[in-house]
Coordinates of N, CA and C in Angstrom, one line a residue:
M1 N 10.2 6.2 -7.1 CA 9.3 7.2 -7.6 C 9.5 8.6 -6.9
S2 N 9.8 8.5 -5.6 CA 10.0 9.8 -4.8 C 11.0 10.7 -5.6
N3 N 12.1 10.1 -6.0 CA 13.1 10.9 -6.7 C 12.6 11.6 -8.0
Y4 N 11.7 10.9 -8.7 CA 11.2 11.4 -9.9 C 10.3 12.7 -9.6
F5 N 9.5 12.6 -8.5 CA 8.7 13.7 -8.1 C 9.6 14.8 -7.6
L6 N 10.6 14.5 -6.8 CA 11.5 15.5 -6.2 C 12.3 16.3 -7.2
Q7 N 12.7 15.6 -8.3 CA 13.4 16.2 -9.4 C 12.6 16.8 -10.5
G8 N 11.2 16.8 -10.3 CA 10.3 17.4 -11.2 C 10.2 16.6 -12.5
Q9 N 10.6 15.3 -12.5 CA 10.4 14.5 -13.7 C 9.1 13.9 -13.8
T10 N 8.3 13.8 -12.7 CA 7.0 13.2 -12.7 C 6.0 14.2 -12.0
V11 N 4.8 14.3 -12.6 CA 3.8 15.2 -12.0 C 2.6 14.4 -11.6
A12 N 2.5 13.2 -12.1 CA 1.3 12.3 -11.7 C 1.8 10.9 -11.9
S13 N 1.2 10.0 -11.0 CA 1.6 8.6 -11.1 C 0.6 7.8 -10.3
A14 N 0.5 6.5 -10.7 CA -0.2 5.5 -9.9 C 0.8 5.1 -8.8
W15 N 0.4 5.3 -7.5 CA 1.4 5.1 -6.4 C 0.6 4.9 -5.2
G16 N 1.2 4.2 -4.2 CA 0.6 3.9 -2.9 C 0.4 5.1 -2.0
S17 N -0.7 5.1 -1.3 CA -1.0 6.3 -0.5 C 0.1 6.4 0.6
S18 N 0.6 5.3 1.2 CA 1.5 5.5 2.3 C 2.8 6.2 1.8
R19 N 3.2 5.9 0.5 CA 4.4 6.6 0.0 C 4.1 8.1 -0.3
V20 N 2.9 8.4 -0.8 CA 2.6 9.7 -1.0 C 2.6 10.5 0.3
Y21 N 2.0 10.0 1.4 CA 1.9 10.7 2.6 C 3.3 10.8 3.3
T22 N 4.1 9.8 3.1 CA 5.5 9.9 3.6 C 6.2 11.1 3.0
L23 N 6.1 11.2 1.6 CA 6.7 12.3 0.9 C 6.1 13.6 1.3
Q24 N 4.8 13.7 1.5 CA 4.1 14.9 1.9 C 4.5 15.3 3.3
D25 N 4.7 14.3 4.2 CA 5.1 14.6 5.5 C 6.5 15.3 5.6
S26 N 7.3 15.1 4.6 CA 8.6 15.7 4.5 C 8.6 17.2 4.1
G27 N 7.3 17.6 3.7 CA 7.2 19.0 3.3 C 7.0 19.1 1.8
F28 N 7.1 18.0 1.0 CA 6.9 18.1 -0.4 C 5.4 18.3 -0.8
P29 N 5.1 19.3 -1.7 CA 3.7 19.5 -2.1 C 3.2 18.4 -3.0
I30 N 2.5 17.4 -2.4 CA 2.0 16.3 -3.2 C 0.7 15.9 -2.6
E31 N -0.3 15.5 -3.4 CA -1.6 15.0 -2.9 C -1.9 13.6 -3.4
F32 N -2.6 12.9 -2.6 CA -3.1 11.6 -3.0 C -4.5 11.7 -3.3
V33 N -4.9 11.1 -4.5 CA -6.3 11.2 -4.9 C -6.7 9.8 -5.3
I34 N -7.9 9.4 -4.8 CA -8.5 8.1 -5.2 C -9.3 8.3 -6.4
P35 N -9.1 7.6 -7.5 CA -9.9 7.7 -8.7 C -11.4 7.4 -8.4
R36 N -12.3 8.0 -9.2 CA -13.7 7.7 -9.0 C -14.0 6.3 -9.1
E37 N -13.3 5.5 -9.9 CA -13.5 4.0 -10.0 C -13.1 3.3 -8.7
G38 N -12.3 3.9 -7.9 CA -11.8 3.2 -6.7 C -10.3 3.0 -6.7
A39 N -9.8 2.4 -5.7 CA -8.4 2.1 -5.6 C -8.2 0.6 -5.2
P40 N -7.1 0.0 -5.7 CA -6.9 -1.4 -5.4 C -6.4 -1.6 -4.0
A41 N -6.7 -2.7 -3.4 CA -6.2 -3.0 -2.0 C -4.8 -3.6 -2.2
L42 N -3.9 -2.9 -1.5 CA -2.5 -3.4 -1.5 C -2.1 -3.6 -0.1
M43 N -1.5 -4.7 0.3 CA -1.2 -5.0 1.7 C 0.2 -5.5 1.8
A44 N 0.9 -5.0 2.8 CA 2.2 -5.6 3.2 C 1.8 -6.8 4.1
T45 N 2.5 -7.9 4.0 CA 2.1 -9.1 4.8 C 3.3 -9.6 5.5
A46 N 3.1 -10.3 6.6 CA 4.1 -11.1 7.3 C 3.7 -12.5 7.3
N47 N 4.6 -13.4 6.9 CA 4.3 -14.8 6.7 C 5.4 -15.7 7.4
V48 N 4.9 -16.7 8.0 CA 5.8 -17.7 8.6 C 5.9 -18.9 7.6
V49 N 7.1 -19.1 7.2 CA 7.4 -20.2 6.2 C 7.3 -21.6 6.9
K50 N 6.5 -22.4 6.2 CA 6.3 -23.8 6.8 C 7.7 -24.5 6.9
N51 N 7.9 -25.2 8.0 CA 9.1 -25.9 8.4 C 10.3 -25.1 8.5
A52 N 10.2 -23.8 8.6 CA 11.4 -22.9 8.8 C 11.8 -23.0 10.3
P53 N 13.1 -22.8 10.5 CA 13.6 -22.8 11.9 C 13.0 -21.7 12.7
N54 N 12.9 -21.8 14.0 CA 12.4 -20.8 14.9 C 10.9 -20.4 14.6
A55 N 10.1 -21.4 14.3 CA 8.7 -21.2 13.9 C 7.9 -20.5 15.1
E56 N 8.2 -20.9 16.3 CA 7.5 -20.3 17.5 C 7.9 -18.8 17.6
L57 N 9.1 -18.5 17.4 CA 9.6 -17.1 17.5 C 9.0 -16.3 16.3
A58 N 8.9 -16.9 15.2 CA 8.3 -16.2 14.0 C 6.8 -15.9 14.3
Q59 N 6.1 -16.8 14.9 CA 4.7 -16.6 15.2 C 4.6 -15.5 16.2
K60 N 5.5 -15.4 17.2 CA 5.5 -14.3 18.2 C 5.7 -13.0 17.5
F61 N 6.6 -13.0 16.5 CA 6.9 -11.7 15.8 C 5.6 -11.3 15.0
V62 N 5.0 -12.2 14.4 CA 3.8 -11.8 13.6 C 2.7 -11.3 14.6
N63 N 2.5 -12.0 15.7 CA 1.5 -11.5 16.7 C 1.9 -10.1 17.2
F64 N 3.2 -9.9 17.4 CA 3.7 -8.5 17.9 C 3.3 -7.5 16.9
I65 N 3.6 -7.7 15.6 CA 3.3 -6.6 14.6 C 1.8 -6.5 14.3
L66 N 1.0 -7.4 14.7 CA -0.4 -7.3 14.6 C -1.1 -6.7 15.9
S67 N -0.3 -6.4 16.9 CA -0.8 -5.9 18.1 C -1.3 -4.4 17.9
E68 N -2.2 -4.0 18.8 CA -2.8 -2.7 18.7 C -1.7 -1.6 18.7
E69 N -0.8 -1.7 19.6 CA 0.3 -0.7 19.7 C 1.1 -0.6 18.4
V70 N 1.5 -1.7 17.9 CA 2.4 -1.6 16.7 C 1.5 -1.2 15.5
Q71 N 0.3 -1.7 15.3 CA -0.5 -1.3 14.2 C -0.8 0.2 14.3
K72 N -1.0 0.8 15.4 CA -1.2 2.2 15.6 C 0.1 3.0 15.2
E73 N 1.2 2.4 15.6 CA 2.5 3.1 15.2 C 2.7 3.0 13.7
F74 N 2.4 1.9 13.1 CA 2.5 1.7 11.6 C 1.6 2.8 10.9
A75 N 0.4 3.0 11.4 CA -0.4 4.1 10.9 C 0.2 5.4 10.9
H76 N 0.7 5.8 12.1 CA 1.3 7.1 12.3 C 2.6 7.3 11.6
S77 N 3.5 6.3 11.5 CA 4.8 6.5 11.0 C 4.9 6.0 9.5
L78 N 4.2 5.0 9.1 CA 4.3 4.5 7.8 C 3.0 4.8 6.9
F79 N 2.0 5.3 7.5 CA 0.7 5.6 6.9 C 0.1 4.3 6.3
D80 N 0.2 3.2 7.1 CA -0.4 2.0 6.7 C -1.7 1.8 7.5
G81 N -2.8 1.5 6.9 CA -4.0 1.3 7.6 C -3.9 0.1 8.5
P82 N -4.5 0.1 9.7 CA -4.4 -1.0 10.6 C -5.2 -2.2 10.2
V83 N -4.7 -3.4 10.4 CA -5.5 -4.6 10.1 C -6.1 -5.1 11.4
N84 N -5.7 -4.7 12.5 CA -6.2 -5.0 13.8 C -7.5 -4.2 14.1
K85 N -8.6 -4.8 14.1 CA -9.9 -4.1 14.3 C -10.0 -3.3 15.6
N86 N -9.2 -3.6 16.6 CA -9.3 -2.9 17.9 C -8.5 -1.6 17.9
V87 N -7.8 -1.3 16.8 CA -7.0 -0.1 16.8 C -8.0 1.1 16.6
K88 N -7.8 2.1 17.4 CA -8.6 3.3 17.3 C -7.7 4.5 16.8
L89 N -8.1 5.1 15.7 CA -7.4 6.2 15.2 C -8.3 7.4 15.1
D90 N -7.7 8.6 15.2 CA -8.5 9.8 15.1 C -7.7 10.9 14.4
G91 N -8.4 12.0 14.2 CA -7.7 13.1 13.5 C -7.2 12.9 12.1
D92 N -6.2 13.6 11.7 CA -5.7 13.5 10.3 C -5.3 12.1 9.9
I93 N -4.7 11.3 10.8 CA -4.3 10.0 10.5 C -5.4 9.1 10.1
A94 N -6.6 9.2 10.7 CA -7.7 8.4 10.4 C -8.3 8.8 9.0
K95 N -8.0 10.0 8.5 CA -8.4 10.4 7.2 C -7.4 10.0 6.1
K96 N -6.1 9.8 6.5 CA -5.1 9.4 5.5 C -5.0 8.0 5.2
V97 N -5.3 7.1 6.2 CA -5.1 5.7 5.9 C -6.4 5.0 5.7
V98 N -6.4 3.8 5.1 CA -7.6 3.0 5.0 C -7.9 2.6 6.4
Y99 N -9.1 3.0 6.9 CA -9.4 2.7 8.3 C -10.9 2.5 8.5
G100 N -11.3 1.4 9.0 CA -12.7 1.1 9.2 C -13.4 0.3 8.1
E101 N -14.5 -0.4 8.5 CA -15.1 -1.2 7.5 C -15.6 -0.5 6.3
E102 N -16.1 0.7 6.4 CA -16.6 1.4 5.3 C -15.6 1.7 4.2
Q103 N -14.4 2.1 4.7 CA -13.3 2.3 3.7 C -12.7 1.0 3.1
V104 N -12.7 0.0 4.0 CA -12.2 -1.3 3.5 C -13.1 -1.8 2.4
K105 N -14.4 -1.7 2.5 CA -15.4 -2.1 1.6 C -15.2 -1.4 0.2
K106 N -14.7 -0.2 0.2 CA -14.5 0.6 -1.0 C -13.3 0.1 -1.9
L107 N -12.4 -0.7 -1.2 CA -11.2 -1.1 -2.0 C -11.6 -2.1 -3.0
I108 N -10.9 -2.0 -4.1 CA -11.0 -3.0 -5.2 C -10.1 -4.2 -4.9
K109 N -10.7 -5.4 -4.9 CA -10.0 -6.6 -4.7 C -9.4 -7.0 -6.0
V110 N -8.1 -7.2 -6.1 CA -7.4 -7.5 -7.3 C -7.4 -9.1 -7.5
D111 N -7.8 -9.5 -8.7 CA -7.8 -10.9 -9.0 C -6.4 -11.3 -9.5
W112 N -5.5 -11.6 -8.5 CA -4.1 -11.8 -8.9 C -3.9 -13.0 -9.8
E113 N -4.7 -14.0 -9.7 CA -4.6 -15.1 -10.6 C -4.7 -14.7 -12.1
Y114 N -5.8 -13.8 -12.3 CA -6.0 -13.3 -13.7 C -4.8 -12.4 -14.1
V115 N -4.4 -11.5 -13.2 CA -3.4 -10.5 -13.5 C -2.1 -11.3 -13.8
N116 N -1.8 -12.3 -13.1 CA -0.5 -13.1 -13.4 C -0.6 -13.8 -14.7
Q117 N -1.8 -14.2 -15.1 CA -2.0 -14.9 -16.4 C -1.7 -13.9 -17.5
K118 N -2.1 -12.6 -17.3 CA -2.0 -11.6 -18.4 C -0.8 -10.8 -18.3
R119 N 0.0 -11.0 -17.2 CA 1.2 -10.1 -16.9 C 2.1 -9.9 -18.1
A120 N 2.6 -11.0 -18.7 CA 3.5 -10.9 -19.8 C 2.9 -10.1 -21.0
E121 N 1.6 -10.4 -21.3 CA 1.0 -9.7 -22.5 C 0.8 -8.2 -22.2
W122 N 0.4 -7.9 -21.0 CA 0.3 -6.5 -20.6 C 1.6 -5.8 -20.6
T123 N 2.6 -6.4 -20.1 CA 3.9 -5.8 -20.0 C 4.4 -5.5 -21.4
E124 N 4.3 -6.5 -22.3 CA 4.7 -6.3 -23.7 C 3.9 -5.1 -24.3
R125 N 2.6 -5.0 -24.1 CA 1.8 -3.9 -24.7 C 2.3 -2.6 -24.1
A126 N 2.5 -2.6 -22.8 CA 2.9 -1.3 -22.1 C 4.2 -0.9 -22.7
N127 N 5.2 -1.8 -22.9 CA 6.5 -1.4 -23.4 C 6.4 -0.8 -24.8
K128 N 5.4 -1.3 -25.6 CA 5.3 -0.7 -26.9 C 4.5 0.6 -27.0
E129 N 3.5 0.8 -26.0 CA 2.6 1.9 -26.1 C 2.9 3.0 -25.2
I130 N 3.7 2.8 -24.1 CA 3.9 3.8 -23.1 C 5.3 4.2 -23.1
E131 N 5.6 5.5 -23.3 CA 6.9 6.0 -23.2 C 7.3 6.2 -21.8
V132 N 8.4 5.6 -21.4 CA 8.9 5.8 -20.0 C 10.3 6.5 -20.1
T133 N 10.4 7.6 -19.5 CA 11.7 8.3 -19.5 C 12.4 8.0 -18.2
R134 N 13.7 7.9 -18.2 CA 14.5 7.7 -17.0 C 15.6 8.7 -16.9

């Protein structure tokens, strides 16, 4: 999506805030706007696969990325809101990322079971009704 904006082929799009702020941080004139209806909650996750080798090391890695220090760094460098409730953010970064109970409560929780049931139907409809240029 970044390339479409940079090349002037896109002027508006549904896109994640972290990607918008990363592009904005590079000096590109772009803004992130939350629709009046709200924004869906999208999360990057880290998962330990059952019965995978090095399970103990994998758990240590997950705990490391959930630490206050790393979560704060993710906020500042990736514009990802912290999931560790002990992380303290201030200034511009606290305004750019989803941060605190009040903002989390505003997020729309996606019913992925329903979305996945409808995915093929919606994809077919979108392909017929929306013109996508590449």
